Amino acid sequence: MTIQPGQTIPAIPIKHVTASGIADATAAEVLGKGRVVMFTVPGAFTPTCHKNHLPGYLAAAEKFRAAGVDKIVCAAANDHHVVKAWAESTQALDRIEFIADGLAALARELGLERDLTDGGLGIRFGRHALIIEDGVVKFLASENVPGEVTASGAPAILDALATL
């Protein structure tokens, strides 16, 4: 079942990747304070995630801050080494924090998983974006077409923030 507005982010163990390094944490700890925008991607370095999804949030980071967002978090069902390498290669760590969900436990618990086993990738996050306030989901947007970044892209989420 997919997490819905009004529900609380669970305390699922994850790896938290920031400019300070990699730390063990729970999703509730990372996402539970203030106004957070989390977007989820099928995989670090994958074409749409790398060229379209993450760059939109990087470019709009200051607009999110101006809209009252305390932090932007990107979640990927990759191991923390890959997520860290992706964050560093895109120079994102000064503007975005990352959740490495290597076993897709958080993706499954939130109901935001996508089975890409046929393509050799296993269970991953689908492409989504959430607005979370003090650990409670306020808004969820999901993409329905693989490779598309519209509903979960930075411009759409900035629009959603303006209506909350």
PDB file of C-alpha atoms in Angstrom:
ATOM      1  CA  MET A   1       0.000   0.000   0.000  1.00  0.00           C
ATOM      2  CA  THR A   2       1.373   3.395  -0.976  1.00  0.00           C
ATOM      3  CA  ILE A   3       1.963   5.948   1.764  1.00  0.00           C
ATOM      4  CA  GLN A   4      -0.644   8.694   1.683  1.00  0.00           C
ATOM      5  CA  PRO A   5      -0.892  12.288   2.898  1.00  0.00           C
ATOM      6  CA  GLY A   6      -1.477  12.298   6.635  1.00  0.00           C
ATOM      7  CA  GLN A   7       0.684   9.247   7.263  1.00  0.00           C
ATOM      8  CA  THR A   8       3.996   9.297   9.120  1.00  0.00           C
ATOM      9  CA  ILE A   9       7.381   8.349   7.692  1.00  0.00           C
ATOM     10  CA  PRO A  10       8.466   5.027   9.235  1.00  0.00           C
ATOM     11  CA  ALA A  11      11.684   4.416  11.180  1.00  0.00           C
ATOM     12  CA  ILE A  12      13.236   2.133   8.543  1.00  0.00           C
ATOM     13  CA  PRO A  13      17.063   1.848   8.719  1.00  0.00           C
ATOM     14  CA  ILE A  14      18.886   3.596   5.860  1.00  0.00           C
ATOM     15  CA  LYS A  15      22.278   5.092   5.093  1.00  0.00           C
ATOM     16  CA  HIS A  16      22.272   8.900   5.216  1.00  0.00           C
ATOM     17  CA  VAL A  17      24.710  10.455   2.752  1.00  0.00           C
ATOM     18  CA  THR A  18      25.613  14.103   3.331  1.00  0.00           C
ATOM     19  CA  ALA A  19      28.564  16.439   2.853  1.00  0.00           C
ATOM     20  CA  SER A  20      29.724  15.231   6.298  1.00  0.00           C
ATOM     21  CA  GLY A  21      29.884  11.596   5.188  1.00  0.00           C
ATOM     22  CA  ILE A  22      27.788   8.457   5.509  1.00  0.00           C
ATOM     23  CA  ALA A  23      25.875   7.588   8.676  1.00  0.00           C
ATOM     24  CA  ASP A  24      23.470   4.929   9.821  1.00  0.00           C
ATOM     25  CA  ALA A  25      20.069   6.477  10.479  1.00  0.00           C
ATOM     26  CA  THR A  26      16.378   5.860  10.055  1.00  0.00           C
ATOM     27  CA  ALA A  27      14.121   7.454   7.491  1.00  0.00           C
ATOM     28  CA  ALA A  28      12.134   8.998  10.352  1.00  0.00           C
ATOM     29  CA  GLU A  29      15.283  10.672  11.697  1.00  0.00           C
ATOM     30  CA  VAL A  30      16.300  12.084   8.317  1.00  0.00           C
ATOM     31  CA  LEU A  31      12.821  13.134   7.187  1.00  0.00           C
ATOM     32  CA  GLY A  32      11.157  13.855  10.530  1.00  0.00           C
ATOM     33  CA  LYS A  33      12.032  17.477  11.300  1.00  0.00           C
ATOM     34  CA  GLY A  34      10.899  20.578   9.474  1.00  0.00           C
ATOM     35  CA  ARG A  35       9.670  20.828   5.897  1.00  0.00           C
ATOM     36  CA  VAL A  36      11.380  18.283   3.663  1.00  0.00           C
ATOM     37  CA  VAL A  37      11.068  17.542  -0.023  1.00  0.00           C
ATOM     38  CA  MET A  38      12.098  13.991  -0.856  1.00  0.00           C
ATOM     39  CA  PHE A  39      12.286  12.743  -4.394  1.00  0.00           C
ATOM     40  CA  THR A  40      12.908   9.110  -5.216  1.00  0.00           C
ATOM     41  CA  VAL A  41      14.767   7.743  -8.198  1.00  0.00           C
ATOM     42  CA  PRO A  42      15.148   4.252  -9.676  1.00  0.00           C
ATOM     43  CA  GLY A  43      18.917   4.510  -9.569  1.00  0.00           C
ATOM     44  CA  ALA A  44      21.999   6.636  -9.229  1.00  0.00           C
ATOM     45  CA  PHE A  45      23.710   7.309 -12.558  1.00  0.00           C
ATOM     46  CA  THR A  46      20.748   5.949 -14.548  1.00  0.00           C
ATOM     47  CA  PRO A  47      19.957   8.146 -17.579  1.00  0.00           C
ATOM     48  CA  THR A  48      16.723   9.894 -16.566  1.00  0.00           C
ATOM     49  CA  CYS A  49      17.723  10.214 -12.910  1.00  0.00           C
ATOM     50  CA  HIS A  50      21.161  11.586 -13.768  1.00  0.00           C
ATOM     51  CA  LYS A  51      20.238  13.885 -16.655  1.00  0.00           C
ATOM     52  CA  ASN A  52      16.698  15.046 -15.792  1.00  0.00           C
ATOM     53  CA  HIS A  53      15.502  14.393 -12.251  1.00  0.00           C
ATOM     54  CA  LEU A  54      18.441  15.304  -9.969  1.00  0.00           C
ATOM     55  CA  PRO A  55      19.593  18.300 -12.065  1.00  0.00           C
ATOM     56  CA  GLY A  56      16.173  19.947 -11.748  1.00  0.00           C
ATOM     57  CA  TYR A  57      16.377  19.846  -7.962  1.00  0.00           C
ATOM     58  CA  LEU A  58      19.973  21.071  -7.984  1.00  0.00           C
ATOM     59  CA  ALA A  59      19.053  24.031 -10.168  1.00  0.00           C
ATOM     60  CA  ALA A  60      16.032  24.905  -8.022  1.00  0.00           C
ATOM     61  CA  ALA A  61      17.610  24.373  -4.578  1.00  0.00           C
ATOM     62  CA  GLU A  62      17.472  28.075  -3.656  1.00  0.00           C
ATOM     63  CA  LYS A  63      13.856  28.321  -4.815  1.00  0.00           C
ATOM     64  CA  PHE A  64      12.992  25.437  -2.495  1.00  0.00           C
ATOM     65  CA  ARG A  65      14.733  27.199   0.405  1.00  0.00           C
ATOM     66  CA  ALA A  66      12.817  30.399  -0.411  1.00  0.00           C
ATOM     67  CA  ALA A  67       9.595  28.351  -0.335  1.00  0.00           C
ATOM     68  CA  GLY A  68      10.327  27.270   3.236  1.00  0.00           C
ATOM     69  CA  VAL A  69      11.916  23.886   2.573  1.00  0.00           C
ATOM     70  CA  ASP A  70      14.482  22.974   5.222  1.00  0.00           C
ATOM     71  CA  LYS A  71      16.082  20.183   3.226  1.00  0.00           C
ATOM     72  CA  ILE A  72      15.894  18.364  -0.077  1.00  0.00           C
ATOM     73  CA  VAL A  73      16.538  14.624   0.071  1.00  0.00           C
ATOM     74  CA  CYS A  74      17.032  12.232  -2.834  1.00  0.00           C
ATOM     75  CA  ALA A  75      16.371   8.549  -2.105  1.00  0.00           C
ATOM     76  CA  ALA A  76      17.739   5.748  -4.268  1.00  0.00           C
ATOM     77  CA  ALA A  77      17.715   1.975  -3.826  1.00  0.00           C
ATOM     78  CA  ASN A  78      21.455   1.716  -4.353  1.00  0.00           C
ATOM     79  CA  ASP A  79      24.248   0.973  -1.906  1.00  0.00           C
ATOM     80  CA  HIS A  80      25.725   3.933  -0.065  1.00  0.00           C
ATOM     81  CA  HIS A  81      29.019   3.805  -1.980  1.00  0.00           C
ATOM     82  CA  VAL A  82      27.234   4.290  -5.294  1.00  0.00           C
ATOM     83  CA  VAL A  83      24.951   6.994  -3.890  1.00  0.00           C
ATOM     84  CA  LYS A  84      27.940   8.858  -2.439  1.00  0.00           C
ATOM     85  CA  ALA A  85      29.852   8.628  -5.741  1.00  0.00           C
ATOM     86  CA  TRP A  86      26.786   9.952  -7.610  1.00  0.00           C
ATOM     87  CA  ALA A  87      26.271  12.803  -5.152  1.00  0.00           C
ATOM     88  CA  GLU A  88      29.945  13.779  -5.411  1.00  0.00           C
ATOM     89  CA  SER A  89      30.079  13.509  -9.201  1.00  0.00           C
ATOM     90  CA  THR A  90      27.078  15.826  -9.563  1.00  0.00           C
ATOM     91  CA  GLN A  91      28.386  18.244  -6.912  1.00  0.00           C
ATOM     92  CA  ALA A  92      25.055  17.903  -5.127  1.00  0.00           C
ATOM     93  CA  LEU A  93      26.180  17.422  -1.533  1.00  0.00           C
ATOM     94  CA  ASP A  94      26.161  21.109  -0.681  1.00  0.00           C
ATOM     95  CA  ARG A  95      22.477  21.388  -1.652  1.00  0.00           C
ATOM     96  CA  ILE A  96      20.896  17.935  -1.360  1.00  0.00           C
ATOM     97  CA  GLU A  97      21.080  15.089   1.160  1.00  0.00           C
ATOM     98  CA  PHE A  98      20.748  11.470   0.042  1.00  0.00           C
ATOM     99  CA  ILE A  99      19.205   8.285   1.370  1.00  0.00           C
ATOM    100  CA  ALA A 100      20.818   5.047   0.254  1.00  0.00           C
ATOM    101  CA  ASP A 101      18.218   2.280   0.543  1.00  0.00           C
ATOM    102  CA  GLY A 102      20.400  -0.607  -0.620  1.00  0.00           C
ATOM    103  CA  LEU A 103      17.870  -3.373   0.020  1.00  0.00           C
ATOM    104  CA  ALA A 104      14.841  -1.264  -0.998  1.00  0.00           C
ATOM    105  CA  ALA A 105      13.362  -1.720   2.495  1.00  0.00           C
ATOM    106  CA  LEU A 106      12.212   1.900   2.663  1.00  0.00           C
ATOM    107  CA  ALA A 107      10.905   1.790  -0.898  1.00  0.00           C
ATOM    108  CA  ARG A 108       8.801  -1.260  -0.030  1.00  0.00           C
ATOM    109  CA  GLU A 109       7.602   0.099   3.325  1.00  0.00           C
ATOM    110  CA  LEU A 110       6.432   3.324   1.653  1.00  0.00           C
ATOM    111  CA  GLY A 111       4.816   1.394  -1.203  1.00  0.00           C
ATOM    112  CA  LEU A 112       6.955   3.348  -3.661  1.00  0.00           C
ATOM    113  CA  GLU A 113       8.893   0.406  -5.044  1.00  0.00           C
ATOM    114  CA  ARG A 114       9.171  -0.590  -8.677  1.00  0.00           C
ATOM    115  CA  ASP A 115      10.145  -4.092  -9.780  1.00  0.00           C
ATOM    116  CA  LEU A 116      12.875  -3.767 -12.403  1.00  0.00           C
ATOM    117  CA  THR A 117      13.996  -7.383 -12.057  1.00  0.00           C
ATOM    118  CA  ASP A 118      13.311  -8.122 -15.728  1.00  0.00           C
ATOM    119  CA  GLY A 119      15.868  -5.433 -16.617  1.00  0.00           C
ATOM    120  CA  GLY A 120      18.407  -6.866 -14.189  1.00  0.00           C
ATOM    121  CA  LEU A 121      18.058  -4.079 -11.616  1.00  0.00           C
ATOM    122  CA  GLY A 122      15.922  -5.739  -8.940  1.00  0.00           C
ATOM    123  CA  ILE A 123      13.543  -3.816  -6.700  1.00  0.00           C
ATOM    124  CA  ARG A 124      14.087  -0.065  -6.841  1.00  0.00           C
ATOM    125  CA  PHE A 125      12.208   3.110  -5.997  1.00  0.00           C
ATOM    126  CA  GLY A 126       9.779   4.313  -8.597  1.00  0.00           C
ATOM    127  CA  ARG A 127       9.976   7.976  -9.559  1.00  0.00           C
ATOM    128  CA  HIS A 128       8.105   9.999  -6.910  1.00  0.00           C
ATOM    129  CA  ALA A 129       8.289  13.191  -4.869  1.00  0.00           C
ATOM    130  CA  LEU A 130       6.910  13.894  -1.410  1.00  0.00           C
ATOM    131  CA  ILE A 131       6.460  16.995   0.673  1.00  0.00           C
ATOM    132  CA  ILE A 132       6.888  16.052   4.333  1.00  0.00           C
ATOM    133  CA  GLU A 133       6.308  18.272   7.365  1.00  0.00           C
ATOM    134  CA  ASP A 134       7.655  17.115  10.718  1.00  0.00           C
ATOM    135  CA  GLY A 135       7.598  13.508   9.536  1.00  0.00           C
ATOM    136  CA  VAL A 136       4.060  13.582   8.121  1.00  0.00           C
ATOM    137  CA  VAL A 137       3.460  13.288   4.393  1.00  0.00           C
ATOM    138  CA  LYS A 138       1.559  16.315   3.088  1.00  0.00           C
ATOM    139  CA  PHE A 139       1.806  15.658  -0.666  1.00  0.00           C
ATOM    140  CA  LEU A 140       2.794  12.777  -2.949  1.00  0.00           C
ATOM    141  CA  ALA A 141       3.395  12.904  -6.693  1.00  0.00           C
ATOM    142  CA  SER A 142       4.132   9.833  -8.803  1.00  0.00           C
ATOM    143  CA  GLU A 143       5.227   9.332 -12.383  1.00  0.00           C
ATOM    144  CA  ASN A 144       3.197   6.886 -14.439  1.00  0.00           C
ATOM    145  CA  VAL A 145       5.421   6.724 -17.524  1.00  0.00           C
ATOM    146  CA  PRO A 146       8.948   5.282 -17.238  1.00  0.00           C
ATOM    147  CA  GLY A 147      11.619   7.822 -18.132  1.00  0.00           C
ATOM    148  CA  GLU A 148       9.291  10.775 -17.584  1.00  0.00           C
ATOM    149  CA  VAL A 149       9.935  13.573 -15.074  1.00  0.00           C
ATOM    150  CA  THR A 150       6.878  15.793 -14.855  1.00  0.00           C
ATOM    151  CA  ALA A 151       4.744  15.231 -11.734  1.00  0.00           C
ATOM    152  CA  SER A 152       7.788  14.515  -9.538  1.00  0.00           C
ATOM    153  CA  GLY A 153      10.099  17.117 -11.061  1.00  0.00           C
ATOM    154  CA  ALA A 154      11.266  20.239  -9.259  1.00  0.00           C
ATOM    155  CA  PRO A 155       8.908  22.667 -11.059  1.00  0.00           C
ATOM    156  CA  ALA A 156       5.810  20.611 -10.194  1.00  0.00           C
ATOM    157  CA  ILE A 157       6.851  20.267  -6.562  1.00  0.00           C
ATOM    158  CA  LEU A 158       7.550  23.998  -6.274  1.00  0.00           C
ATOM    159  CA  ASP A 159       4.005  24.560  -7.570  1.00  0.00           C
ATOM    160  CA  ALA A 160       2.649  22.086  -5.016  1.00  0.00           C
ATOM    161  CA  LEU A 161       4.481  23.863  -2.193  1.00  0.00           C
ATOM    162  CA  ALA A 162       2.770  27.108  -3.179  1.00  0.00           C
ATOM    163  CA  THR A 163      -0.646  25.498  -2.679  1.00  0.00           C
ATOM    164  CA  LEU A 164       0.006  23.890   0.731  1.00  0.00           C
TER     165      LEU A 164
END
